[in-house]
mmCIF file of C-alpha atoms and ligand atoms in Angstrom:
data_model
loop_
_atom_site.group_PDB
_atom_site.id
_atom_site.type_symbol
_atom_site.label_atom_id
_atom_site.label_comp_id
_atom_site.label_asym_id
_atom_site.label_seq_id
_atom_site.Cartn_x
_atom_site.Cartn_y
_atom_site.Cartn_z
ATOM 1 C CA MET A 1 25.805 50.312 28.823
ATOM 2 C CA THR A 2 24.476 47.404 30.848
ATOM 3 C CA LYS A 3 25.556 43.840 30.163
ATOM 4 C CA ILE A 4 23.103 41.103 31.168
ATOM 5 C CA LEU A 5 24.675 37.766 32.063
ATOM 6 C CA GLY A 6 22.732 34.583 32.801
ATOM 7 C CA VAL A 7 24.068 31.740 34.945
ATOM 8 C CA VAL A 8 22.558 28.455 33.732
ATOM 9 C CA SER A 9 23.338 24.751 34.025
ATOM 10 C CA GLY A 10 20.731 22.182 33.124
ATOM 11 C CA LYS A 11 21.344 19.932 36.124
ATOM 12 C CA GLY A 12 20.300 21.158 39.548
ATOM 13 C CA GLY A 13 22.580 21.703 42.496
ATOM 14 C CA VAL A 14 25.782 22.214 40.495
ATOM 15 C CA GLY A 15 26.402 25.701 41.937
ATOM 16 C CA LYS A 16 24.554 28.300 39.824
ATOM 17 C CA THR A 17 23.395 30.390 42.768
ATOM 18 C CA THR A 18 26.831 30.162 44.422
ATOM 19 C CA THR A 19 28.417 31.232 41.124
ATOM 20 C CA ALA A 20 26.009 34.116 40.483
ATOM 21 C CA ILE A 21 26.439 35.511 44.003
ATOM 22 C CA ASN A 22 30.207 35.139 44.062
ATOM 23 C CA LEU A 23 30.811 36.494 40.568
ATOM 24 C CA GLY A 24 28.640 39.452 41.558
ATOM 25 C CA THR A 25 30.682 39.989 44.725
ATOM 26 C CA ALA A 26 33.980 39.614 42.848
ATOM 27 C CA PHE A 27 32.837 42.065 40.130
ATOM 28 C CA SER A 28 31.857 44.513 42.837
ATOM 29 C CA ALA A 29 35.228 44.115 44.606
ATOM 30 C CA MET A 30 36.853 44.860 41.252
ATOM 31 C CA GLY A 31 35.024 48.171 41.139
ATOM 32 C CA ARG A 32 32.147 47.224 38.840
ATOM 33 C CA ASP A 33 28.569 48.211 39.460
ATOM 34 C CA VAL A 34 26.568 44.993 39.499
ATOM 35 C CA ILE A 35 23.162 43.644 40.486
ATOM 36 C CA VAL A 36 22.581 39.944 41.182
ATOM 37 C CA LEU A 37 19.057 39.155 40.098
ATOM 38 C CA ASP A 38 17.164 36.061 41.176
ATOM 39 C CA ALA A 39 15.530 34.911 37.964
ATOM 40 C CA ASN A 40 14.909 31.475 39.435
ATOM 41 C CA LEU A 41 11.202 32.158 39.688
ATOM 42 C CA THR A 42 10.115 28.636 40.574
ATOM 43 C CA THR A 43 12.624 27.926 43.366
ATOM 44 C CA PRO A 44 14.268 31.262 44.268
ATOM 45 C CA ASN A 45 17.655 30.827 45.916
ATOM 46 C CA VAL A 46 19.545 34.139 46.095
ATOM 47 C CA SER A 47 17.812 35.533 49.168
ATOM 48 C CA VAL A 48 17.929 32.115 50.815
ATOM 49 C CA HIS A 49 21.720 31.918 50.301
ATOM 50 C CA LEU A 50 22.172 35.478 51.549
ATOM 51 C CA GLY A 51 19.660 35.374 54.393
ATOM 52 C CA ALA A 52 17.942 38.480 53.088
ATOM 53 C CA PRO A 53 14.901 39.245 55.179
ATOM 54 C CA ILE A 54 11.411 39.197 53.675
ATOM 55 C CA VAL A 55 11.387 42.287 51.484
ATOM 56 C CA PRO A 56 8.418 44.449 50.508
ATOM 57 C CA VAL A 57 9.056 44.497 46.745
ATOM 58 C CA THR A 58 10.397 41.609 44.661
ATOM 59 C CA LEU A 59 11.100 40.845 41.016
ATOM 60 C CA ASN A 60 7.630 39.260 40.912
ATOM 61 C CA ASP A 61 6.004 42.661 41.584
ATOM 62 C CA ALA A 62 7.989 44.195 38.725
ATOM 63 C CA LEU A 63 7.099 41.320 36.358
ATOM 64 C CA ARG A 64 3.452 41.816 37.236
ATOM 65 C CA GLY A 65 3.778 45.512 36.427
ATOM 66 C CA ASN A 66 2.827 46.618 39.948
ATOM 67 C CA LYS A 67 6.217 48.126 40.818
ATOM 68 C CA HIS A 68 9.204 49.538 39.003
ATOM 69 C CA ILE A 69 12.118 47.086 39.016
ATOM 70 C CA THR A 70 14.396 49.671 40.675
ATOM 71 C CA GLU A 71 12.146 49.453 43.759
ATOM 72 C CA ALA A 72 13.200 45.801 44.143
ATOM 73 C CA ILE A 73 16.949 46.522 44.486
ATOM 74 C CA TYR A 74 18.380 45.809 47.953
ATOM 75 C CA GLN A 75 21.854 46.162 49.367
ATOM 76 C CA HIS A 76 23.107 43.078 51.195
ATOM 77 C CA PRO A 77 25.387 43.609 54.248
ATOM 78 C CA SER A 78 28.285 42.211 52.176
ATOM 79 C CA GLY A 79 27.883 45.196 49.857
ATOM 80 C CA ILE A 80 26.344 43.516 46.793
ATOM 81 C CA LYS A 81 23.081 44.639 45.306
ATOM 82 C CA ILE A 82 20.402 42.021 44.788
ATOM 83 C CA ILE A 83 16.957 41.797 43.269
ATOM 84 C CA PRO A 84 15.219 38.905 45.010
ATOM 85 C CA SER A 85 12.255 36.878 43.820
ATOM 86 C CA SER A 86 9.395 36.009 46.092
ATOM 87 C CA ILE A 87 9.704 32.692 47.901
ATOM 88 C CA SER A 88 5.939 32.539 48.412
ATOM 89 C CA VAL A 89 4.220 29.435 47.031
ATOM 90 C CA GLU A 90 1.301 31.668 46.000
ATOM 91 C CA GLU A 91 3.537 33.429 43.444
ATOM 92 C CA LEU A 92 3.944 30.182 41.480
ATOM 93 C CA LYS A 93 0.491 30.831 40.035
ATOM 94 C CA PHE A 94 1.727 33.890 38.172
ATOM 95 C CA LEU A 95 5.298 33.443 37.033
ATOM 96 C CA ASN A 96 5.186 36.019 34.225
ATOM 97 C CA ALA A 97 8.553 34.723 33.029
ATOM 98 C CA ASP A 98 7.700 36.022 29.553
ATOM 99 C CA LYS A 99 7.949 39.563 30.996
ATOM 100 C CA LEU A 100 11.564 39.164 32.191
ATOM 101 C CA ALA A 101 13.322 40.580 29.124
ATOM 102 C CA SER A 102 11.020 43.598 28.836
ATOM 103 C CA THR A 103 11.192 44.287 32.593
ATOM 104 C CA LEU A 104 15.000 44.287 32.519
ATOM 105 C CA VAL A 105 14.945 47.024 29.890
ATOM 106 C CA ASP A 106 14.119 49.398 32.777
ATOM 107 C CA LEU A 107 17.520 48.603 34.341
ATOM 108 C CA ILE A 108 19.528 49.396 31.229
ATOM 109 C CA GLY A 109 21.942 52.218 31.998
ATOM 110 C CA LYS A 110 21.352 51.917 35.769
ATOM 111 C CA THR A 111 24.125 49.382 36.398
ATOM 112 C CA GLU A 112 27.105 47.989 34.483
ATOM 113 C CA TYR A 113 26.252 44.319 34.959
ATOM 114 C CA ILE A 114 23.180 42.267 35.784
ATOM 115 C CA ILE A 115 24.007 38.690 36.772
ATOM 116 C CA MET A 116 20.928 36.478 36.656
ATOM 117 C CA ASP A 117 20.665 33.264 38.635
ATOM 118 C CA ALA A 118 18.521 30.746 36.746
ATOM 119 C CA SER A 119 16.608 27.686 37.848
ATOM 120 C CA ALA A 120 17.670 24.142 37.019
ATOM 121 C CA GLY A 121 16.241 22.322 34.036
ATOM 122 C CA LEU A 122 14.883 23.937 30.924
ATOM 123 C CA SER A 123 11.612 25.228 32.248
ATOM 124 C CA GLU A 124 9.862 28.431 31.258
ATOM 125 C CA ASP A 125 11.881 30.621 33.640
ATOM 126 C CA THR A 126 15.243 29.211 32.496
ATOM 127 C CA LEU A 127 14.316 29.854 28.868
ATOM 128 C CA ALA A 128 13.301 33.394 29.849
ATOM 129 C CA VAL A 129 16.772 33.922 31.368
ATOM 130 C CA MET A 130 18.433 32.770 28.159
ATOM 131 C CA LYS A 131 16.205 35.068 26.150
ATOM 132 C CA ALA A 132 16.821 38.093 28.385
ATOM 133 C CA ALA A 133 20.606 37.530 28.655
ATOM 134 C CA ASP A 134 23.181 39.033 26.327
ATOM 135 C CA GLU A 135 25.492 36.177 27.273
ATOM 136 C CA VAL A 136 25.277 33.049 29.419
ATOM 137 C CA ILE A 137 27.774 31.262 31.641
ATOM 138 C CA VAL A 138 27.223 27.529 32.026
ATOM 139 C CA VAL A 139 27.986 25.961 35.398
ATOM 140 C CA THR A 140 28.728 22.271 35.583
ATOM 141 C CA ASN A 141 30.417 19.691 37.783
ATOM 142 C CA PRO A 142 33.088 17.335 36.460
ATOM 143 C CA GLU A 143 30.619 14.459 36.105
ATOM 144 C CA LEU A 144 28.889 13.059 33.045
ATOM 145 C CA PRO A 145 25.267 13.719 34.133
ATOM 146 C CA ALA A 146 26.024 17.399 34.809
ATOM 147 C CA VAL A 147 28.015 17.812 31.592
ATOM 148 C CA THR A 148 25.297 16.088 29.530
ATOM 149 C CA ASP A 149 22.663 18.491 30.891
ATOM 150 C CA ALA A 150 25.044 21.415 30.314
ATOM 151 C CA LEU A 151 25.365 20.344 26.672
ATOM 152 C CA LYS A 152 21.599 20.330 26.254
ATOM 153 C CA THR A 153 21.406 23.807 27.803
ATOM 154 C CA ILE A 154 24.157 25.083 25.499
ATOM 155 C CA LYS A 155 22.316 23.742 22.443
ATOM 156 C CA ILE A 156 19.125 25.529 23.498
ATOM 157 C CA ALA A 157 21.029 28.791 24.108
ATOM 158 C CA GLU A 158 22.636 28.496 20.661
ATOM 159 C CA ARG A 159 19.229 27.883 19.077
ATOM 160 C CA MET A 160 17.883 30.975 20.811
ATOM 161 C CA GLY A 161 20.821 33.004 19.490
ATOM 162 C CA THR A 162 22.204 33.737 22.968
ATOM 163 C CA LYS A 163 25.981 33.899 23.190
ATOM 164 C CA VAL A 164 27.598 31.250 25.404
ATOM 165 C CA LEU A 165 30.684 32.708 27.096
ATOM 166 C CA GLY A 166 32.002 29.440 28.470
ATOM 167 C CA VAL A 167 31.858 27.017 31.319
ATOM 168 C CA VAL A 168 32.596 27.159 35.042
ATOM 169 C CA VAL A 169 33.583 23.762 36.416
ATOM 170 C CA ASN A 170 32.486 23.842 40.047
ATOM 171 C CA LYS A 171 33.060 21.351 42.901
ATOM 172 C CA TYR A 172 36.271 20.131 41.294
ATOM 173 C CA ARG A 173 38.067 17.507 43.393
ATOM 174 C CA ASN A 174 40.846 16.441 41.073
ATOM 175 C CA ASP A 175 40.328 12.731 41.666
ATOM 176 C CA GLU A 176 40.322 9.734 39.340
ATOM 177 C CA PHE A 177 36.533 9.530 39.032
ATOM 178 C CA GLU A 178 36.103 12.961 37.488
ATOM 179 C CA LEU A 179 35.946 14.010 33.870
ATOM 180 C CA ASP A 180 39.084 15.970 33.112
ATOM 181 C CA ILE A 181 38.895 19.565 31.961
ATOM 182 C CA ARG A 182 39.984 18.825 28.374
ATOM 183 C CA THR A 183 37.242 16.208 28.054
ATOM 184 C CA ILE A 184 34.646 18.690 29.335
ATOM 185 C CA GLU A 185 35.834 21.270 26.782
ATOM 186 C CA THR A 186 35.717 18.667 24.013
ATOM 187 C CA ILE A 187 32.172 17.581 24.895
ATOM 188 C CA LEU A 188 30.797 21.094 25.354
ATOM 189 C CA GLU A 189 32.860 22.808 22.618
ATOM 190 C CA TYR A 190 33.291 25.911 24.802
ATOM 191 C CA PRO A 191 36.260 27.024 26.898
ATOM 192 C CA VAL A 192 36.376 26.397 30.617
ATOM 193 C CA LEU A 193 36.492 29.901 32.101
ATOM 194 C CA GLY A 194 37.636 28.654 35.470
ATOM 195 C CA ILE A 195 37.746 25.775 37.900
ATOM 196 C CA VAL A 196 36.282 26.150 41.366
ATOM 197 C CA PRO A 197 37.317 23.427 43.775
ATOM 198 C CA GLU A 198 34.971 21.575 46.101
ATOM 199 C CA ASP A 199 35.519 23.591 49.250
ATOM 200 C CA LYS A 200 33.862 23.587 52.643
ATOM 201 C CA ALA A 201 34.014 27.384 52.522
ATOM 202 C CA ALA A 202 30.866 27.148 50.361
ATOM 203 C CA ARG A 203 28.890 25.445 53.131
ATOM 204 C CA SER A 204 30.308 27.756 55.741
ATOM 205 C CA ALA A 205 29.358 30.813 53.656
ATOM 206 C CA LEU A 206 25.844 29.418 53.347
ATOM 207 C CA ALA A 207 25.644 29.111 57.134
ATOM 208 C CA LEU A 208 26.983 32.676 57.487
ATOM 209 C CA LYS A 209 24.569 33.884 54.755
ATOM 210 C CA MET A 210 27.444 35.644 53.049
ATOM 211 C CA PRO A 211 29.132 35.288 49.648
ATOM 212 C CA LEU A 212 32.181 33.068 50.097
ATOM 213 C CA VAL A 213 34.487 35.494 48.277
ATOM 214 C CA TYR A 214 33.505 37.991 50.991
ATOM 215 C CA ALA A 215 33.484 35.737 54.073
ATOM 216 C CA HIS A 216 36.335 33.408 53.087
ATOM 217 C CA ARG A 217 38.393 35.511 50.698
ATOM 218 C CA ASN A 218 41.484 33.329 50.824
ATOM 219 C CA SER A 219 39.699 30.000 50.369
ATOM 220 C CA PRO A 220 40.447 27.939 47.234
ATOM 221 C CA ALA A 221 36.849 28.418 46.001
ATOM 222 C CA ALA A 222 37.089 32.207 46.429
ATOM 223 C CA ARG A 223 40.274 32.214 44.339
ATOM 224 C CA GLY A 224 38.477 30.138 41.703
ATOM 225 C CA PHE A 225 35.543 32.564 41.501
ATOM 226 C CA ARG A 226 37.864 35.599 41.375
ATOM 227 C CA GLN A 227 39.759 33.935 38.549
ATOM 228 C CA VAL A 228 36.526 33.506 36.566
ATOM 229 C CA ALA A 229 35.546 37.124 37.333
ATOM 230 C CA ALA A 230 38.939 38.419 36.183
ATOM 231 C CA ARG A 231 38.638 36.454 32.964
ATOM 232 C CA LEU A 232 35.121 37.741 32.296
ATOM 233 C CA LEU A 233 36.250 41.311 32.910
ATOM 234 C CA GLY A 234 39.374 40.863 30.807
ATOM 235 C CA GLU A 235 41.706 41.580 33.735
ATOM 236 C CA ARG A 236 44.904 39.746 34.621
ATOM 237 C CA TYR A 237 44.181 37.568 37.665
ATOM 238 C CA GLU A 238 47.721 37.852 39.067
ATOM 239 C CA GLU A 239 47.657 41.656 38.955
ATOM 240 C CA MET A 240 44.218 41.696 40.504
ATOM 241 C CA GLU A 241 45.381 39.432 43.354
ATOM 242 C CA GLU A 242 48.446 41.639 43.953
ATOM 243 C CA ARG A 243 46.194 44.686 44.140
ATOM 244 C CA ARG A 244 43.869 42.845 46.527
ATOM 245 C CA GLU A 245 46.787 41.889 48.797
ATOM 246 C CA GLU A 246 48.107 45.475 48.748
ATOM 247 C CA GLU A 247 44.636 46.750 49.654
ATOM 248 C CA SER A 248 44.234 44.305 52.510
ATOM 249 C CA LEU A 249 47.740 45.235 53.784
ATOM 250 C CA LEU A 250 46.771 48.911 53.589
ATOM 251 C CA ASN A 251 43.532 48.176 55.459
ATOM 252 C CA TYR A 252 45.492 46.276 58.109
ATOM 253 C CA VAL A 253 47.915 49.172 58.605
ATOM 254 C CA LEU A 254 45.088 51.713 58.729
ATOM 255 C CA ARG A 255 43.236 49.582 61.274
ATOM 256 C CA ARG A 256 46.345 49.258 63.445
ATOM 257 C CA LEU A 257 46.757 53.027 63.299
ATOM 258 C CA GLY A 258 43.141 53.350 64.415
ATOM 259 C CA LEU A 259 42.234 55.153 61.197
ATOM 260 C CA ARG A 260 39.836 52.532 59.897
ATOM 261 C CA LYS A 261 37.450 50.119 61.605
HETATM 262 N N1 LIG B 301 32.638 24.807 45.215
HETATM 263 C C1 LIG B 301 31.805 24.248 46.085
HETATM 264 N N2 LIG B 301 32.277 23.426 47.046
HETATM 265 C C2 LIG B 301 31.435 22.840 47.940
HETATM 266 N N3 LIG B 301 30.105 23.025 47.961
HETATM 267 C C3 LIG B 301 29.582 23.838 47.015
HETATM 268 C C4 LIG B 301 30.395 24.496 46.036
HETATM 269 N N4 LIG B 301 29.578 25.250 45.240
HETATM 270 C C5 LIG B 301 28.324 25.074 45.717
HETATM 271 N N5 LIG B 301 28.319 24.237 46.775
HETATM 272 C C6 LIG B 301 27.167 23.796 47.569
HETATM 273 O O1 LIG B 301 26.339 22.991 46.729
HETATM 274 C C7 LIG B 301 24.971 23.227 47.023
HETATM 275 C C8 LIG B 301 24.264 23.650 45.739
HETATM 276 O O2 LIG B 301 24.805 24.894 45.325
HETATM 277 P P1 LIG B 301 23.885 25.988 44.627
HETATM 278 O O3 LIG B 301 22.678 26.217 45.459
HETATM 279 O O4 LIG B 301 24.740 27.141 44.301
HETATM 280 O O5 LIG B 301 23.494 25.169 43.311
HETATM 281 P P2 LIG B 301 22.410 25.524 42.216
HETATM 282 O O6 LIG B 301 22.931 25.052 40.914
HETATM 283 O O7 LIG B 301 22.048 26.962 42.314
HETATM 284 O O8 LIG B 301 21.175 24.646 42.698
HETATM 285 P P3 LIG B 301 19.661 24.700 42.117
HETATM 286 O O9 LIG B 301 19.716 23.969 40.813
HETATM 287 O O10 LIG B 301 18.865 23.974 43.158
HETATM 288 O O11 LIG B 301 19.290 26.131 41.971
HETATM 289 C C9 LIG B 301 24.931 24.296 48.118
HETATM 290 O O12 LIG B 301 24.812 23.638 49.357
HETATM 291 C C10 LIG B 301 26.285 24.969 48.001
HETATM 292 O O13 LIG B 301 26.743 25.501 49.225
HETATM 293 MG MG1 LIG B 302 20.164 27.811 42.634
#
C-alpha cells in the first residue's frame, strides 16, 4: 500500500522543500521505495533545489490529463525519485490543484511512500496537498511567527480530517531568543518529531544541488533529518545509525580492495 505524506508549514521559507527532499532521501537510504512530489504548484521548488534539468513531462501534464503521472517520475543522481512541477509562468494559468488527489490515485501501489512538498500559505495548492495526503508533517522554526502560522495550518488540516503526524522544528539554534521545544509542543498540541539544527550544510547542499543527507551525511542537519525519518518509519535511530556506519565501513573496505568504486 502507498502512504501519502504532505509537508506543510504556513509560513514560507521554514524548510519544507529541504525537509521533503531529505526525508525522501533518508527513507530511500533506509530501503523504502519513495517518490518526492513537488505539489508546490505556484512556486515549485524541488527541481530547483535538486538542479533537475528541464524535463519533458511534469506533474502539471498529469493534472491536465495529458500524461500518465508515472511518465513524470525522474531519478535524480542522488538516487531519489522525484515528480517535478513545471516552473513555467504560463502554467500558473491552469493550476488544476483540485485534480491532485485523483491524479495520485494512479500512483497507489507503485511506491511505498509519496512525500509531497507544499507551497507556503494556505492557498489552493496547499489545501489540495492536505486533501490528497493521508498524513501531514508540519515544518516550523522556533520563532513565534512561524509557530503561529503552523498552528493555523494544523487547524485547517484538522478541519479537513487529515491526520497531523507532528512537527519538525527546523533551523534550531539553541539560543535565548528561540521558543523552546516544550513551548512549541504546548502551542501546537502535537509532538515534535525531530529537531534539525541551523546548519550551513543546507546552503552547501543547495549549491551542490544534492540532498544534504546525501552530500553531507555526517552534518548535524543530516542527523536531524535521519532522526525524523527513523521516527516516522518506527525504527530505532541508534540502530539505524550503527547500521549506516557499518555499511560505510564496508564500502570503505571494498573500495580499498578495489571491489567497489
Ligand atoms: N536546517 C537548516 N539550516 C540552514 N539553512 C536551512 C535549513 N533548512 C533550510 N535551510 C535554508 O533555508 C532556505 C529555505 O528553505 P526551503 O526552501 O526548504 O524552505 P521552504 O519552506 O520550502 O520555502 P518556501 O515556503 O519558499 O517553499 C533555503 O535556502 C534552505 O537552504
Ligand atoms: Mg519550498
